[in-house]
Amino acid sequence: QDIFLTETAQKADVVLPATTYAEKDGTFSNTERRVQRLFKAVNAPGQAKHDWEIHQLIANKLGLNWNYGSFEDIFKEITQCTPSYAGMTYERLGRKGLHWPCPTADHPGTPVLHIGKFTKGLGTMFAVPFKAPAEVPDEEYPVYLTTGRILQQFHTGTMSRKTPGFNRLAGPHVMMSVQDAEALGVGNGEDVKVSTRRGSIVTKAFITKRMPKGTAFVPFHFAEAPANILTNNALDPIAKIPEYKVCACKLEKA
C-alpha cells in the first residue's frame, strides 16, 4: 500500500490506497523511546484505508480471523505482549507522551534509561586500528566519492519530493571542490558525469569551498541520478556492513 504511485509502487501488480499520518489515529515512538498519540486531523479520501485495515482484510482473505475494530484495539494488544508498554493506555498517552519502559499504570515512564550505572556494567573501551577503505583513488578513478542525505530531502524522496518547495531548494547534484571544478572546466549547474567501477550517472555540478580537493559528494534521494549504482558493496570484515559511504570515482564534464 502507498499514498503516492512511487517508483516502487509502479512496479507492483496491485497498489492499495493507504492513509497519511494526518488521516489516522494511532501512536508513534521516537528514538528517545517516547510513545505519543497521533490524532486524526482530516478524513481519508476515496477508498483509502488505514494500514491495519489493509493488513486485516488480507489476513482474513487468507483464512485468519482478525477482528480489530480500531487503532486502540491493536495498541491494547501491544501492551499485553510488550512489558515495556504494559502501563500505557490511550487515555494516558492522550494527556502526555510516555517513555518506555512503563510497566505499570502508575509508573511515570523512564525518560533516562540508565541512571548511575548501565544494566550490564561498563563497556570495554579500546582503540581500533585504522584500516583503509576497500577501494581508494588511483590514476583511473582519482577522486573519493561519498554519498548521503541533504537537509531538504529524506531517504528516497517518497516523503519529501512531493513538496514543490523542497524540490526548488535542492535537486540532484554532485558536490565538488573549487579546485576540482576548475580542473574540469565546469561551472555551477553544468552537467557532470560521475563514474565508478560499477556505473555512471550524469548530474549537476554544485561547487563549494566546503568540499576538499579530491572528494565528491552525491545525495542518494534522486532516482534520476541514482547514487547507489556508484557505491561499493564490499563488506566490513567484522560487522559485515557494506562500504556504501566511500569509494573511488572520476569526474568528467558531460
Coordinates of N, CA and C in Angstrom, one line a residue:
Q1 N 0.8 -1.2 0.0 CA 0.0 0.0 0.0 C 0.9 1.3 0.0
D2 N 0.3 2.3 -0.5 CA 1.1 3.6 -0.6 C 0.1 4.7 -0.8
I3 N 0.6 5.9 -0.5 CA -0.3 7.1 -0.7 C 0.0 7.8 -2.0
F4 N 1.2 7.5 -2.7 CA 1.5 8.0 -4.0 C 2.0 6.8 -4.8
L5 N 1.9 7.0 -6.1 CA 2.4 6.0 -7.0 C 3.9 6.2 -7.2
T6 N 4.7 5.8 -6.2 CA 6.2 6.0 -6.2 C 6.8 5.0 -7.2
E7 N 8.2 5.2 -7.3 CA 8.9 4.3 -8.3 C 8.7 2.9 -7.9
T8 N 8.7 2.6 -6.6 CA 8.4 1.2 -6.1 C 7.0 0.7 -6.4
A9 N 6.0 1.6 -6.1 CA 4.6 1.2 -6.4 C 4.4 1.0 -7.8
Q10 N 5.0 1.7 -8.7 CA 4.8 1.5 -10.1 C 5.2 0.1 -10.6
K11 N 6.0 -0.6 -9.8 CA 6.4 -2.0 -10.2 C 5.5 -3.0 -9.7
A12 N 4.5 -2.6 -8.9 CA 3.6 -3.6 -8.3 C 2.4 -3.9 -9.2
D13 N 1.9 -5.1 -9.1 CA 0.7 -5.5 -9.8 C -0.6 -4.9 -9.2
V14 N -0.6 -4.8 -7.9 CA -1.7 -4.2 -7.2 C -1.2 -3.2 -6.2
V15 N -1.8 -2.0 -6.2 CA -1.5 -1.0 -5.2 C -2.7 -0.6 -4.4
L16 N -2.7 -0.8 -3.1 CA -3.8 -0.5 -2.2 C -3.6 0.9 -1.7
P17 N -4.7 1.7 -1.7 CA -4.6 3.1 -1.2 C -4.5 3.2 0.3
A18 N -3.5 3.8 0.8 CA -3.3 3.9 2.2 C -3.6 5.4 2.7
T19 N -3.5 5.6 4.0 CA -3.8 6.9 4.6 C -2.5 7.5 5.1
T20 N -2.5 8.9 5.1 CA -1.3 9.6 5.6 C -1.4 9.8 7.1
Y21 N -0.3 10.3 7.7 CA -0.3 10.5 9.2 C -1.4 11.4 9.6
A22 N -1.9 12.4 8.8 CA -2.9 13.3 9.2 C -4.3 12.8 9.1
E23 N -4.4 11.5 8.5 CA -5.7 10.9 8.2 C -6.0 9.8 9.2
K24 N -5.2 9.6 10.2 CA -5.4 8.4 11.1 C -5.0 8.7 12.5
D25 N -5.6 7.9 13.4 CA -5.2 7.9 14.8 C -4.2 6.8 15.0
G26 N -3.6 6.9 16.2 CA -2.6 5.8 16.5 C -1.5 6.4 17.4
T27 N -0.4 5.7 17.4 CA 0.7 6.2 18.3 C 2.0 6.1 17.4
F28 N 3.0 6.9 17.8 CA 4.3 6.7 17.2 C 5.4 6.8 18.3
S29 N 6.5 6.2 18.2 CA 7.6 6.2 19.1 C 8.8 6.7 18.5
N30 N 9.5 7.6 19.1 CA 10.7 8.2 18.5 C 12.0 7.5 19.1
T31 N 13.1 8.0 18.8 CA 14.4 7.3 19.2 C 14.7 7.5 20.6
E32 N 14.0 8.4 21.3 CA 14.3 8.6 22.8 C 13.3 7.7 23.6
R33 N 12.6 6.8 22.9 CA 11.6 5.9 23.5 C 10.3 6.6 23.9
R34 N 10.1 7.7 23.5 CA 8.8 8.4 23.8 C 7.7 7.9 22.9
V35 N 6.6 7.4 23.6 CA 5.4 7.0 22.8 C 4.4 8.1 22.9
Q36 N 3.9 8.6 21.8 CA 3.0 9.7 21.7 C 1.7 9.3 20.9
R37 N 0.6 10.0 21.2 CA -0.6 9.8 20.5 C -0.6 10.5 19.2
L38 N -1.2 10.0 18.2 CA -1.4 10.6 16.9 C -2.9 10.8 16.7
F39 N -3.3 12.0 16.5 CA -4.7 12.3 16.3 C -5.1 12.7 14.9
K40 N -6.1 12.1 14.4 CA -6.6 12.3 13.0 C -7.0 13.8 12.9
A41 N -6.6 14.4 11.8 CA -6.9 15.8 11.5 C -8.0 15.9 10.4
V42 N -7.9 15.0 9.4 CA -8.9 15.1 8.3 C -9.3 13.6 8.0
N43 N -10.4 13.5 7.3 CA -10.8 12.2 6.8 C -10.0 11.8 5.6
A44 N -9.8 10.5 5.4 CA -9.1 10.0 4.2 C -10.0 10.1 3.0
P45 N -9.4 10.3 1.8 CA -10.2 10.4 0.6 C -10.5 9.1 0.0
G46 N -11.5 9.1 -0.8 CA -11.8 7.9 -1.7 C -11.9 6.6 -0.9
Q47 N -11.2 5.6 -1.4 CA -11.2 4.2 -0.9 C -10.0 4.0 0.0
A48 N -9.2 5.0 0.4 CA -8.0 4.9 1.2 C -8.4 4.2 2.5
K49 N -7.5 3.3 2.9 CA -7.7 2.6 4.2 C -6.5 2.7 5.0
H50 N -6.7 2.6 6.4 CA -5.5 2.6 7.3 C -4.7 1.3 7.1
D51 N -3.4 1.4 7.4 CA -2.6 0.2 7.3 C -3.1 -1.0 8.0
W52 N -3.6 -0.9 9.2 CA -4.1 -2.0 9.9 C -5.3 -2.6 9.3
E53 N -6.2 -1.8 8.6 CA -7.3 -2.3 7.9 C -6.9 -3.1 6.7
I54 N -5.9 -2.6 6.0 CA -5.5 -3.4 4.8 C -4.9 -4.7 5.2
H55 N -4.1 -4.7 6.3 CA -3.5 -6.0 6.8 C -4.5 -6.9 7.2
Q56 N -5.6 -6.4 7.9 CA -6.6 -7.3 8.4 C -7.4 -7.9 7.3
L57 N -7.8 -7.1 6.3 CA -8.5 -7.6 5.1 C -7.8 -8.7 4.4
I58 N -6.5 -8.5 4.2 CA -5.6 -9.5 3.6 C -5.6 -10.8 4.4
A59 N -5.4 -10.6 5.8 CA -5.3 -11.7 6.7 C -6.5 -12.6 6.7
N60 N -7.7 -11.9 6.7 CA -9.0 -12.6 6.7 C -9.2 -13.3 5.3
K61 N -8.7 -12.7 4.2 CA -8.9 -13.4 2.9 C -8.0 -14.7 2.9
L62 N -6.9 -14.7 3.7 CA -6.1 -15.9 3.8 C -6.6 -16.9 4.8
G63 N -7.8 -16.6 5.4 CA -8.4 -17.6 6.3 C -8.2 -17.3 7.8
L64 N -7.5 -16.2 8.1 CA -7.3 -15.9 9.5 C -8.6 -15.2 10.1
N65 N -8.6 -15.0 11.3 CA -9.8 -14.4 11.9 C -9.4 -13.2 12.8
W66 N -9.0 -12.2 12.1 CA -8.6 -10.9 12.8 C -9.8 -10.1 12.9
N67 N -10.1 -9.5 14.1 CA -11.3 -8.7 14.2 C -11.0 -7.4 15.0
Y68 N -9.9 -6.8 14.7 CA -9.6 -5.5 15.3 C -10.6 -4.5 14.8
G69 N -11.1 -3.6 15.7 CA -12.0 -2.5 15.3 C -11.4 -1.2 15.2
S70 N -10.2 -1.0 15.8 CA -9.7 0.4 15.8 C -8.2 0.3 16.1
F71 N -7.5 1.4 16.0 CA -6.1 1.5 16.4 C -5.9 1.2 17.9
E72 N -6.9 1.6 18.7 CA -6.8 1.4 20.1 C -6.8 -0.1 20.5
D73 N -7.6 -0.9 19.7 CA -7.6 -2.4 19.9 C -6.2 -3.0 19.7
I74 N -5.6 -2.5 18.7 CA -4.2 -3.0 18.4 C -3.2 -2.6 19.5
F75 N -3.4 -1.3 20.0 CA -2.5 -0.8 21.0 C -2.6 -1.6 22.3
K76 N -3.9 -2.0 22.6 CA -4.1 -2.8 23.8 C -3.4 -4.1 23.7
E77 N -3.4 -4.7 22.5 CA -2.7 -6.0 22.4 C -1.2 -5.8 22.5
I78 N -0.7 -4.7 22.0 CA 0.7 -4.4 22.2 C 1.1 -4.3 23.7
T79 N 0.3 -3.6 24.5 CA 0.6 -3.5 25.9 C 0.5 -4.9 26.6
Q80 N -0.3 -5.8 26.1 CA -0.4 -7.1 26.7 C 0.8 -8.0 26.3
C81 N 1.4 -7.7 25.2 CA 2.5 -8.5 24.7 C 3.9 -8.0 25.0
T82 N 3.9 -6.7 25.3 CA 5.2 -6.0 25.5 C 5.3 -5.4 26.9
P83 N 6.0 -6.0 27.8 CA 6.1 -5.5 29.2 C 6.5 -4.0 29.3
S84 N 7.3 -3.5 28.4 CA 7.7 -2.1 28.5 C 6.6 -1.1 28.2
Y85 N 5.5 -1.6 27.6 CA 4.3 -0.8 27.3 C 3.1 -1.1 28.2
A86 N 3.3 -2.0 29.2 CA 2.1 -2.5 29.9 C 1.4 -1.5 30.7
G87 N 2.0 -0.4 31.1 CA 1.4 0.7 31.9 C 0.8 1.8 31.0
M88 N 0.8 1.6 29.7 CA 0.3 2.7 28.8 C -1.1 2.4 28.4
T89 N -1.8 3.5 28.3 CA -3.2 3.4 27.7 C -3.4 4.6 26.8
Y90 N -4.4 4.5 25.9 CA -4.7 5.6 25.0 C -5.0 6.9 25.8
E91 N -5.7 6.7 26.9 CA -6.1 7.9 27.7 C -4.8 8.5 28.3
R92 N -3.9 7.8 28.9 CA -2.7 8.4 29.4 C -1.9 9.1 28.3
L93 N -1.7 8.4 27.2 CA -0.9 9.0 26.1 C -1.6 10.2 25.5
G94 N -2.9 10.3 25.6 CA -3.6 11.5 25.1 C -3.3 12.7 26.0
R95 N -2.9 12.5 27.2 CA -2.6 13.7 28.1 C -1.1 14.0 27.9
K96 N -0.3 13.0 27.8 CA 1.2 13.3 27.7 C 1.9 12.0 27.2
G97 N 2.9 12.2 26.4 CA 3.7 11.1 26.0 C 4.4 10.4 27.1
L98 N 4.7 9.1 27.0 CA 5.4 8.4 28.0 C 6.6 7.7 27.4
H99 N 7.7 7.6 28.1 CA 8.9 6.9 27.7 C 8.8 5.4 28.2
W100 N 9.0 4.5 27.3 CA 9.1 3.1 27.8 C 10.5 2.9 28.3
P101 N 10.7 2.0 29.3 CA 9.7 1.1 29.9 C 8.8 1.9 30.8
C102 N 7.5 1.5 30.7 CA 6.4 2.0 31.6 C 5.6 0.8 32.0
P103 N 6.0 0.0 33.0 CA 5.5 -1.4 33.2 C 4.1 -1.4 33.9
T104 N 3.8 -0.3 34.6 CA 2.5 -0.4 35.4 C 1.7 0.9 35.2
A105 N 0.4 0.9 35.5 CA -0.5 2.0 35.3 C -0.1 3.3 36.1
D106 N 0.6 3.1 37.2 CA 1.1 4.3 38.0 C 2.5 4.6 37.8
H107 N 3.2 4.0 36.8 CA 4.6 4.2 36.5 C 4.7 5.5 35.7
P108 N 5.6 6.4 36.0 CA 5.7 7.7 35.3 C 6.4 7.6 33.9
G109 N 6.9 6.4 33.6 CA 7.7 6.3 32.4 C 9.2 6.5 32.7
T110 N 10.1 6.2 31.8 CA 11.5 6.3 32.1 C 12.3 7.2 31.1
P111 N 12.3 8.5 31.4 CA 13.0 9.4 30.4 C 14.4 9.1 30.3
V112 N 15.1 8.7 31.4 CA 16.5 8.3 31.3 C 16.6 6.8 31.6
L113 N 17.1 6.1 30.7 CA 17.1 4.6 30.8 C 18.1 4.1 31.8
H114 N 19.3 4.7 31.8 CA 20.4 4.2 32.7 C 20.8 5.4 33.6
I115 N 20.6 5.2 34.9 CA 21.0 6.2 35.9 C 22.0 5.6 36.9
G116 N 23.2 6.2 37.0 CA 24.2 5.7 37.9 C 25.1 4.6 37.3
K117 N 24.5 3.6 36.7 CA 25.2 2.6 36.1 C 24.4 1.9 34.9
F118 N 25.1 1.3 34.0 CA 24.4 0.5 33.0 C 24.0 -0.8 33.5
T119 N 23.0 -1.4 32.9 CA 22.4 -2.6 33.3 C 23.4 -3.8 33.3
K120 N 24.3 -3.8 32.3 CA 25.2 -4.8 32.1 C 26.7 -4.4 32.4
G121 N 26.8 -3.3 33.2 CA 28.1 -2.9 33.6 C 28.7 -1.9 32.6
L122 N 30.0 -1.6 32.8 CA 30.7 -0.7 31.9 C 31.2 -1.4 30.7
G123 N 31.2 -0.6 29.6 CA 31.7 -1.2 28.4 C 33.3 -1.2 28.4
T124 N 33.8 -2.0 27.6 CA 35.3 -2.1 27.4 C 35.7 -1.2 26.2
M125 N 36.5 -0.2 26.5 CA 36.9 0.8 25.5 C 38.3 0.5 25.0
F126 N 38.5 0.5 23.7 CA 39.8 0.2 23.2 C 39.9 0.9 21.8
A127 N 41.1 1.2 21.4 CA 41.3 1.9 20.2 C 41.2 0.8 19.0
V128 N 40.7 1.3 17.9 CA 40.6 0.4 16.7 C 41.6 0.9 15.7
P129 N 42.5 0.0 15.3 CA 43.5 0.4 14.3 C 42.8 0.9 13.0
F130 N 43.4 1.9 12.4 CA 42.9 2.4 11.1 C 43.0 1.3 10.0
K131 N 42.0 1.2 9.2 CA 42.0 0.3 8.1 C 41.5 1.1 6.9
A132 N 42.3 1.1 5.8 CA 41.9 1.8 4.6 C 40.6 1.3 4.0
P133 N 39.9 2.1 3.2 CA 38.7 1.6 2.5 C 39.1 0.5 1.5
A134 N 38.1 -0.3 1.2 CA 38.3 -1.4 0.2 C 38.8 -0.8 -1.1
E135 N 38.3 0.4 -1.5 CA 38.7 1.0 -2.7 C 39.1 2.4 -2.5
V136 N 40.3 2.7 -2.9 CA 40.9 4.1 -2.7 C 41.2 4.7 -4.1
P137 N 41.3 6.0 -4.2 CA 41.6 6.6 -5.5 C 42.9 6.1 -6.2
D138 N 42.9 6.0 -7.5 CA 44.1 5.7 -8.2 C 44.1 6.6 -9.5
E139 N 44.9 6.2 -10.4 CA 45.1 7.0 -11.6 C 43.8 7.1 -12.5
E140 N 43.1 5.9 -12.5 CA 41.9 5.9 -13.3 C 40.7 6.5 -12.6
Y141 N 40.6 6.3 -11.3 CA 39.5 6.9 -10.6 C 40.1 7.7 -9.4
P142 N 40.4 9.0 -9.7 CA 41.3 9.7 -8.7 C 40.6 10.5 -7.6
V143 N 39.3 10.4 -7.5 CA 38.6 11.2 -6.5 C 37.8 10.3 -5.5
Y144 N 37.8 10.6 -4.3 CA 37.0 9.9 -3.3 C 35.5 10.3 -3.5
L145 N 34.6 9.4 -3.4 CA 33.2 9.6 -3.5 C 32.5 9.2 -2.2
T146 N 31.7 10.0 -1.7 CA 30.8 9.7 -0.6 C 29.4 10.0 -0.9
T147 N 28.5 9.3 -0.3 CA 27.0 9.6 -0.6 C 26.3 9.8 0.7
G148 N 25.1 10.4 0.7 CA 24.4 10.6 1.9 C 23.2 11.5 1.7
R149 N 22.7 12.1 2.8 CA 21.5 12.9 2.8 C 21.8 14.4 2.7
I150 N 20.8 15.2 2.2 CA 20.9 16.6 2.3 C 19.7 17.1 3.2
L151 N 19.7 18.3 3.6 CA 18.7 18.8 4.6 C 17.3 18.8 4.0
Q152 N 17.2 19.1 2.7 CA 15.8 19.3 2.2 C 15.1 18.1 1.7
Q153 N 15.8 16.9 1.7 CA 15.1 15.7 1.2 C 15.3 14.6 2.2
F154 N 14.5 13.5 2.1 CA 14.5 12.4 3.0 C 14.6 11.1 2.3
H155 N 15.6 10.3 2.6 CA 15.8 9.0 2.0 C 15.6 9.0 0.5
T156 N 14.7 8.1 0.0 CA 14.5 8.1 -1.4 C 13.5 9.1 -1.9
G157 N 13.1 10.1 -1.1 CA 12.3 11.2 -1.5 C 10.8 10.9 -1.5
T158 N 10.4 9.7 -1.2 CA 8.9 9.4 -1.2 C 8.1 10.3 -0.2
M159 N 8.8 10.8 0.8 CA 8.1 11.6 1.8 C 8.4 13.1 1.7
S160 N 9.3 13.4 0.7 CA 9.7 14.8 0.6 C 9.6 15.4 -0.8
R161 N 9.7 14.6 -1.8 CA 9.8 15.1 -3.2 C 8.4 15.5 -3.7
K162 N 7.3 15.2 -3.0 CA 6.0 15.7 -3.4 C 5.8 17.2 -3.0
T163 N 6.8 17.8 -2.3 CA 6.7 19.1 -1.8 C 7.5 20.0 -2.8
P164 N 6.8 20.8 -3.6 CA 7.5 21.7 -4.6 C 8.6 22.6 -4.0
G165 N 8.3 23.1 -2.8 CA 9.3 24.0 -2.2 C 10.6 23.3 -1.9
F166 N 10.6 22.1 -1.5 CA 11.8 21.3 -1.2 C 12.5 21.1 -2.5
N167 N 11.8 20.7 -3.6 CA 12.4 20.5 -4.9 C 13.1 21.7 -5.5
R168 N 12.5 22.9 -5.2 CA 13.1 24.1 -5.7 C 14.4 24.4 -4.9
L169 N 14.5 24.0 -3.7 CA 15.7 24.2 -2.9 C 16.8 23.3 -3.2
A170 N 16.5 22.0 -3.6 CA 17.6 21.0 -3.8 C 17.1 20.0 -4.7
G171 N 17.9 19.8 -5.8 CA 17.7 18.7 -6.7 C 18.9 17.8 -6.8
P172 N 19.0 16.9 -7.7 CA 20.2 16.0 -7.9 C 21.4 16.9 -8.2
H173 N 22.5 16.5 -7.6 CA 23.8 17.2 -7.9 C 25.0 16.4 -7.4
V174 N 26.2 16.8 -7.8 CA 27.4 16.3 -7.3 C 28.1 17.5 -6.7
M175 N 28.4 17.4 -5.4 CA 29.1 18.5 -4.7 C 30.6 18.3 -4.8
M176 N 31.3 19.3 -5.3 CA 32.8 19.1 -5.6 C 33.5 20.4 -5.2
S177 N 34.8 20.3 -5.0 CA 35.6 21.4 -4.6 C 35.8 22.4 -5.8
V178 N 36.2 23.6 -5.4 CA 36.5 24.6 -6.4 C 37.7 24.2 -7.3
Q179 N 38.7 23.6 -6.7 CA 39.8 23.1 -7.4 C 39.5 22.1 -8.5
D180 N 38.7 21.1 -8.1 CA 38.3 20.0 -9.0 C 37.4 20.6 -10.1
A181 N 36.5 21.5 -9.8 CA 35.7 22.1 -10.8 C 36.5 22.9 -11.8
E182 N 37.5 23.6 -11.3 CA 38.3 24.4 -12.2 C 39.1 23.5 -13.2
A183 N 39.6 22.4 -12.6 CA 40.4 21.4 -13.4 C 39.5 20.8 -14.5
L184 N 38.2 20.6 -14.2 CA 37.3 20.1 -15.3 C 36.8 21.1 -16.2
G185 N 36.9 22.4 -15.8 CA 36.3 23.4 -16.6 C 34.8 23.5 -16.6
V186 N 34.2 23.2 -15.4 CA 32.7 23.3 -15.3 C 32.4 24.3 -14.3
G187 N 31.2 24.9 -14.4 CA 30.6 25.8 -13.5 C 29.4 25.3 -12.8
N188 N 28.9 26.0 -11.8 CA 27.7 25.6 -11.1 C 26.6 25.4 -12.0
G189 N 25.9 24.2 -11.8 CA 24.7 23.9 -12.6 C 25.0 23.2 -13.9
E190 N 26.2 23.1 -14.3 CA 26.5 22.4 -15.5 C 26.6 20.9 -15.3
D191 N 26.4 20.1 -16.4 CA 26.3 18.7 -16.3 C 27.7 18.1 -16.0
V192 N 27.8 17.1 -15.1 CA 29.0 16.4 -14.8 C 28.7 14.9 -14.8
K193 N 29.6 14.1 -15.4 CA 29.4 12.7 -15.3 C 30.3 12.1 -14.2
V194 N 29.6 11.4 -13.3 CA 30.3 10.7 -12.2 C 30.4 9.2 -12.4
S195 N 31.6 8.7 -12.5 CA 31.7 7.3 -12.8 C 32.5 6.5 -11.7
T196 N 32.1 5.3 -11.5 CA 32.9 4.4 -10.7 C 33.1 3.1 -11.4
R197 N 33.7 2.1 -10.8 CA 33.8 0.8 -11.5 C 32.4 0.1 -11.6
R198 N 31.4 0.6 -10.9 CA 30.1 -0.1 -11.0 C 29.2 0.6 -12.0
G199 N 29.3 1.9 -12.3 CA 28.4 2.5 -13.2 C 28.6 4.0 -13.2
S200 N 27.7 4.8 -13.9 CA 27.9 6.2 -14.1 C 26.5 6.9 -14.0
I201 N 26.6 8.1 -13.6 CA 25.4 9.0 -13.6 C 25.8 10.4 -14.2
V202 N 24.8 11.1 -14.7 CA 25.1 12.5 -15.1 C 24.2 13.4 -14.2
T203 N 24.8 14.4 -13.6 CA 24.0 15.2 -12.7 C 24.6 16.6 -12.7
K204 N 24.1 17.5 -11.9 CA 24.5 18.9 -11.9 C 25.7 19.2 -11.0
A205 N 26.6 20.1 -11.4 CA 27.7 20.4 -10.5 C 27.2 21.4 -9.4
F206 N 27.6 21.1 -8.2 CA 27.4 22.0 -7.1 C 28.8 22.3 -6.5
I207 N 29.4 23.5 -6.8 CA 30.7 23.8 -6.5 C 30.8 24.6 -5.2
T208 N 31.6 24.2 -4.2 CA 31.6 24.8 -2.9 C 33.0 24.7 -2.3
K209 N 33.3 25.7 -1.5 CA 34.6 25.7 -0.8 C 34.5 24.7 0.4
R210 N 33.3 24.2 0.7 CA 33.2 23.2 1.8 C 33.8 21.9 1.5
M211 N 33.9 21.6 0.2 CA 34.5 20.3 -0.2 C 36.0 20.4 -0.4
P212 N 36.7 19.4 0.2 CA 38.2 19.4 0.0 C 38.5 18.9 -1.4
K213 N 39.6 19.3 -1.9 CA 40.1 18.8 -3.2 C 40.2 17.3 -3.2
G214 N 39.7 16.6 -4.3 CA 39.8 15.2 -4.4 C 38.7 14.4 -3.7
T215 N 37.6 15.1 -3.3 CA 36.5 14.4 -2.7 C 35.2 15.0 -3.3
A216 N 34.3 14.1 -3.6 CA 33.0 14.5 -4.2 C 31.8 13.9 -3.3
F217 N 30.7 14.5 -3.3 CA 29.5 14.0 -2.6 C 28.3 14.0 -3.5
V218 N 27.6 12.9 -3.5 CA 26.3 12.7 -4.2 C 25.2 12.3 -3.3
P219 N 24.1 13.1 -3.2 CA 23.0 12.7 -2.4 C 22.3 11.5 -3.0
F220 N 21.6 10.6 -2.2 CA 21.0 9.4 -2.7 C 19.5 9.5 -2.8
H221 N 18.9 10.7 -2.8 CA 17.5 10.8 -2.8 C 16.8 10.7 -4.2
F222 N 17.6 10.8 -5.3 CA 17.0 11.1 -6.6 C 17.2 9.9 -7.5
A223 N 16.0 9.4 -8.0 CA 16.0 8.3 -8.9 C 16.6 8.6 -10.3
E224 N 16.5 9.9 -10.7 CA 17.1 10.3 -12.0 C 18.6 10.4 -11.9
A225 N 19.2 10.4 -10.7 CA 20.7 10.4 -10.6 C 21.0 9.4 -9.5
P226 N 20.8 8.1 -9.7 CA 20.8 7.1 -8.6 C 22.2 6.9 -8.1
A227 N 22.5 7.4 -6.9 CA 23.9 7.3 -6.3 C 24.2 5.8 -6.0
N228 N 23.3 5.0 -5.8 CA 23.6 3.7 -5.3 C 24.1 2.8 -6.4
I229 N 24.0 3.2 -7.7 CA 24.7 2.4 -8.7 C 26.2 2.7 -8.8
L230 N 26.6 3.7 -8.0 CA 28.1 4.0 -8.0 C 28.8 3.4 -6.8
T231 N 28.1 3.1 -5.7 CA 28.7 2.7 -4.5 C 29.3 1.3 -4.5
N232 N 30.2 1.1 -3.6 CA 30.9 -0.2 -3.4 C 30.3 -1.1 -2.4
N233 N 29.9 -2.3 -2.7 CA 29.3 -3.2 -1.7 C 30.2 -4.1 -0.9
A234 N 31.5 -3.7 -0.9 CA 32.5 -4.5 -0.1 C 32.1 -4.5 1.3
L235 N 32.2 -5.7 2.0 CA 31.8 -5.8 3.4 C 32.9 -5.5 4.4
D236 N 32.5 -4.8 5.5 CA 33.4 -4.7 6.6 C 33.7 -6.1 7.1
P237 N 34.9 -6.5 7.4 CA 35.3 -7.9 7.8 C 34.7 -8.3 9.1
I238 N 34.3 -7.4 10.0 CA 33.8 -7.7 11.3 C 32.3 -7.6 11.4
A239 N 31.8 -6.4 11.1 CA 30.3 -6.1 11.2 C 29.5 -6.6 9.9
K240 N 30.3 -6.8 8.8 CA 29.6 -7.2 7.5 C 28.7 -6.1 7.0
I241 N 29.0 -4.9 7.2 CA 28.3 -3.7 6.7 C 28.9 -3.3 5.4
P242 N 28.0 -3.1 4.4 CA 28.6 -2.7 3.1 C 29.2 -1.3 3.2
E243 N 30.3 -1.1 2.4 CA 31.0 0.2 2.4 C 30.4 1.2 1.4
Y244 N 29.2 1.6 1.7 CA 28.5 2.4 0.8 C 28.9 3.9 0.8
K245 N 29.7 4.2 1.9 CA 30.0 5.6 2.1 C 31.3 6.1 1.5
V246 N 32.1 5.2 0.9 CA 33.4 5.6 0.4 C 33.8 4.7 -0.8
C247 N 34.2 5.3 -1.9 CA 34.7 4.5 -3.0 C 35.5 5.5 -3.9
A248 N 36.1 5.0 -4.9 CA 36.8 5.9 -5.9 C 36.0 6.2 -7.1
C249 N 36.1 7.4 -7.6 CA 35.3 7.8 -8.7 C 36.1 8.7 -9.6
K250 N 35.6 9.0 -10.8 CA 36.2 10.0 -11.7 C 35.1 11.0 -12.1
L251 N 35.5 12.3 -12.3 CA 34.5 13.3 -12.6 C 34.9 13.8 -14.0
E252 N 33.9 13.9 -14.9 CA 34.1 14.4 -16.3 C 33.0 15.4 -16.6
K253 N 33.4 16.4 -17.4 CA 32.4 17.3 -18.0 C 31.6 16.6 -19.0
A254 N 30.3 16.6 -18.8 CA 29.3 15.9 -19.6 C 29.0 16.6 -20.9

